[in-house]
Amino acid sequence: NNNNNILTTKVRISAELAAIPPKENNIYGNSDNYGSPPPEPKFPVKNVLIVEDSLINARLLQRLLRSYGFEIEHAINGKVGVELYESFYHLSKPFDLILMDCQMPEMDGFEATRRIREFERLVGIIRPSVISAVTAGAKDASPPFCETAGMDVYVEKPVKKNVLEQVIFLAEQRKRHDGIIVLLG
């Protein structure tokens, strides 16, 4: 049962979330120190792809992510996101984390995720990118629907900084768990 899988995952992951150190000592350094350059991330996530048709939402996510020193690319829809994903893979700069809007023109986040997962299978990627659904909570973007499309994490808009930090932290951890991770702000 998909719902049991989601609930089990939430319970299993919640212990990991409790282990995240306090903000002033978190794994990203002191994010309140605005006079210094962005900290070098200690977490292995380096390259992040934001697939989002709203420039306002994309800029908010970029601002939050830049404070951690990540390299960020932005795609305006799912079609461009798939093209960027494949191009960066061929340049040996694969994305560690993809923040995927669900509802976009031209190609939605579900189809883009399915195509990215198919590409990963075709080229034999051993450690696929973590794809996080970033959604306004529409009924057709429920956690089970996102999981079926191949997404790993489900986050509702507006994305809060503490939730985004959890997504970053869980990007590597997710590879050890089955099911979708639901993060509620």
Tab-separated table of C-alpha atoms in Angstrom:
chain	number	residue	atom	x	y	z
A	1	ASN	CA	0.000	0.000	0.000
A	2	ASN	CA	1.500	3.321	-1.092
A	3	ASN	CA	0.123	5.231	1.911
A	4	ASN	CA	1.774	2.827	4.348
A	5	ASN	CA	5.069	3.284	2.505
A	6	ILE	CA	4.787	7.062	2.844
A	7	LEU	CA	3.915	6.919	6.527
A	8	THR	CA	6.724	4.457	7.254
A	9	THR	CA	9.202	6.657	5.441
A	10	LYS	CA	8.061	9.727	7.371
A	11	VAL	CA	8.592	7.907	10.659
A	12	ARG	CA	11.986	6.547	9.619
A	13	ILE	CA	13.193	9.908	8.332
A	14	SER	CA	11.933	11.904	11.318
A	15	ALA	CA	14.695	10.408	13.480
A	16	GLU	CA	17.272	11.679	10.959
A	17	LEU	CA	15.688	15.122	10.950
A	18	ALA	CA	15.923	15.250	14.734
A	19	ALA	CA	19.656	14.629	14.373
A	20	ILE	CA	20.210	17.795	12.294
A	21	PRO	CA	22.407	20.079	14.416
A	22	PRO	CA	21.100	23.484	15.531
A	23	LYS	CA	21.279	26.263	12.967
A	24	GLU	CA	24.358	27.964	14.424
A	25	ASN	CA	26.318	24.707	14.161
A	26	ASN	CA	24.685	23.180	11.110
A	27	ILE	CA	26.598	21.312	8.419
A	28	TYR	CA	26.517	24.353	6.124
A	29	GLY	CA	28.280	26.746	8.496
A	30	ASN	CA	26.765	29.832	10.069
A	31	SER	CA	24.206	31.069	7.534
A	32	ASP	CA	23.685	34.295	9.523
A	33	ASN	CA	27.211	35.534	8.788
A	34	TYR	CA	26.412	37.772	5.807
A	35	GLY	CA	29.819	39.521	5.806
A	36	SER	CA	31.628	36.366	4.705
A	37	PRO	CA	31.586	34.577	1.371
A	38	PRO	CA	29.161	31.636	1.164
A	39	PRO	CA	30.472	28.671	3.114
A	40	GLU	CA	31.966	25.732	1.291
A	41	PRO	CA	29.291	23.051	1.635
A	42	LYS	CA	30.417	20.100	3.701
A	43	PHE	CA	27.568	18.079	2.233
A	44	PRO	CA	28.387	16.407	-1.091
A	45	VAL	CA	25.592	18.211	-2.969
A	46	LYS	CA	27.225	20.703	-5.347
A	47	ASN	CA	25.111	21.068	-8.481
A	48	VAL	CA	21.429	21.925	-8.209
A	49	LEU	CA	18.871	22.283	-10.992
A	50	ILE	CA	15.738	24.349	-10.369
A	51	VAL	CA	12.932	23.563	-12.817
A	52	GLU	CA	10.339	26.259	-12.192
A	53	ASP	CA	8.214	28.391	-14.523
A	54	SER	CA	7.683	31.180	-11.974
A	55	LEU	CA	10.700	33.491	-12.024
A	56	ILE	CA	9.791	34.774	-8.558
A	57	ASN	CA	9.777	31.261	-7.070
A	58	ALA	CA	12.975	30.360	-8.944
A	59	ARG	CA	14.770	33.469	-7.656
A	60	LEU	CA	13.688	32.763	-4.083
A	61	LEU	CA	15.058	29.218	-4.326
A	62	GLN	CA	18.266	30.475	-5.958
A	63	ARG	CA	18.813	33.018	-3.199
A	64	LEU	CA	18.397	30.382	-0.509
A	65	LEU	CA	20.657	27.872	-2.289
A	66	ARG	CA	23.429	30.375	-3.103
A	67	SER	CA	23.899	31.067	0.589
A	68	TYR	CA	25.283	27.508	0.803
A	69	GLY	CA	27.703	27.864	-2.098
A	70	PHE	CA	25.946	25.561	-4.585
A	71	GLU	CA	26.208	25.872	-8.358
A	72	ILE	CA	22.676	26.454	-9.606
A	73	GLU	CA	21.024	26.207	-13.004
A	74	HIS	CA	17.459	27.235	-13.770
A	75	ALA	CA	15.100	25.789	-16.382
A	76	ILE	CA	11.836	27.565	-17.202
A	77	ASN	CA	9.896	24.323	-17.854
A	78	GLY	CA	10.254	20.553	-17.819
A	79	LYS	CA	11.426	20.309	-21.433
A	80	VAL	CA	14.319	22.696	-20.817
A	81	GLY	CA	15.022	20.922	-17.520
A	82	VAL	CA	15.436	17.552	-19.249
A	83	GLU	CA	17.707	19.134	-21.879
A	84	LEU	CA	19.871	20.795	-19.195
A	85	TYR	CA	20.040	17.559	-17.204
A	86	GLU	CA	21.269	15.585	-20.206
A	87	SER	CA	23.717	18.326	-21.301
A	88	PHE	CA	25.296	18.657	-17.867
A	89	TYR	CA	25.590	14.880	-17.568
A	90	HIS	CA	27.560	14.815	-20.839
A	91	LEU	CA	29.769	17.640	-19.494
A	92	SER	CA	30.530	15.464	-16.414
A	93	LYS	CA	28.670	17.910	-14.167
A	94	PRO	CA	25.620	15.874	-13.135
A	95	PHE	CA	23.038	17.461	-10.885
A	96	ASP	CA	22.975	16.172	-7.324
A	97	LEU	CA	19.575	17.661	-6.567
A	98	ILE	CA	16.687	18.769	-8.778
A	99	LEU	CA	13.920	20.991	-7.393
A	100	MET	CA	11.040	20.273	-9.770
A	101	ASP	CA	7.859	22.322	-10.007
A	102	CYS	CA	4.950	20.044	-10.859
A	103	GLN	CA	2.655	22.297	-12.898
A	104	MET	CA	4.438	24.005	-15.825
A	105	PRO	CA	3.630	24.790	-19.452
A	106	GLU	CA	5.127	22.817	-22.342
A	107	MET	CA	6.199	19.869	-20.149
A	108	ASP	CA	5.126	19.419	-16.527
A	109	GLY	CA	7.357	18.190	-13.733
A	110	PHE	CA	5.933	14.670	-13.795
A	111	GLU	CA	6.787	14.047	-17.442
A	112	ALA	CA	10.185	15.728	-17.004
A	113	THR	CA	10.929	13.462	-14.036
A	114	ARG	CA	9.916	10.351	-15.977
A	115	ARG	CA	12.215	11.381	-18.842
A	116	ILE	CA	15.132	12.107	-16.510
A	117	ARG	CA	14.687	8.718	-14.827
A	118	GLU	CA	14.546	7.007	-18.231
A	119	PHE	CA	17.748	8.800	-19.304
A	120	GLU	CA	19.442	7.700	-16.072
A	121	ARG	CA	18.454	4.075	-16.776
A	122	LEU	CA	19.611	4.260	-20.414
A	123	VAL	CA	23.074	5.606	-19.604
A	124	GLY	CA	23.453	3.414	-16.505
A	125	ILE	CA	23.725	6.091	-13.825
A	126	ILE	CA	24.431	4.269	-10.578
A	127	ARG	CA	23.564	7.150	-8.238
A	128	PRO	CA	20.597	9.000	-9.759
A	129	SER	CA	19.870	12.624	-8.917
A	130	VAL	CA	17.478	13.292	-6.086
A	131	ILE	CA	14.357	14.949	-7.475
A	132	SER	CA	12.198	16.964	-5.097
A	133	ALA	CA	8.669	17.897	-6.099
A	134	VAL	CA	8.044	21.552	-5.282
A	135	THR	CA	4.313	22.072	-5.475
A	136	ALA	CA	1.515	24.369	-4.435
A	137	GLY	CA	-0.260	21.279	-3.125
A	138	ALA	CA	-2.607	20.679	-6.040
A	139	LYS	CA	-4.644	17.478	-5.806
A	140	ASP	CA	-2.953	15.996	-8.853
A	141	ALA	CA	0.441	16.601	-7.234
A	142	SER	CA	-0.068	14.404	-4.171
A	143	PRO	CA	2.905	12.531	-2.643
A	144	PRO	CA	1.845	9.147	-4.128
A	145	PHE	CA	1.459	10.712	-7.585
A	146	CYS	CA	4.895	12.365	-7.295
A	147	GLU	CA	6.469	9.096	-6.148
A	148	THR	CA	4.927	7.218	-9.086
A	149	ALA	CA	6.497	9.774	-11.463
A	150	GLY	CA	9.930	9.069	-9.921
A	151	MET	CA	10.284	11.962	-7.478
A	152	ASP	CA	12.032	11.321	-4.180
A	153	VAL	CA	10.933	14.195	-1.948
A	154	TYR	CA	7.690	16.197	-1.753
A	155	VAL	CA	7.765	19.836	-0.587
A	156	GLU	CA	4.913	22.329	-0.613
A	157	LYS	CA	5.262	25.985	-1.627
A	158	PRO	CA	6.193	28.390	-0.309
A	159	VAL	CA	9.433	26.589	0.496
A	160	LYS	CA	10.781	27.636	3.872
A	161	LYS	CA	14.504	27.816	4.528
A	162	ASN	CA	14.448	25.110	7.214
A	163	VAL	CA	12.563	22.752	4.869
A	164	LEU	CA	15.016	23.457	2.043
A	165	GLU	CA	17.897	22.682	4.428
A	166	GLN	CA	16.243	19.355	5.185
A	167	VAL	CA	15.900	18.599	1.466
A	168	ILE	CA	19.602	19.343	0.970
A	169	PHE	CA	20.565	17.229	3.973
A	170	LEU	CA	18.326	14.383	2.855
A	171	ALA	CA	19.495	14.445	-0.771
A	172	GLU	CA	22.249	11.974	0.038
A	173	GLN	CA	20.346	10.206	2.809
A	174	ARG	CA	17.396	9.529	0.481
A	175	LYS	CA	19.389	7.063	-1.531
A	176	ARG	CA	19.196	4.667	1.413
A	177	HIS	CA	15.405	4.737	1.802
A	178	ASP	CA	12.417	3.471	-0.137
A	179	GLY	CA	9.369	5.589	-0.745
A	180	ILE	CA	8.823	9.321	-0.939
A	181	ILE	CA	9.837	11.729	1.811
A	182	VAL	CA	7.179	14.296	2.724
A	183	LEU	CA	8.516	17.488	4.296
A	184	LEU	CA	5.898	19.799	5.759
A	185	GLY	CA	6.906	23.312	6.794
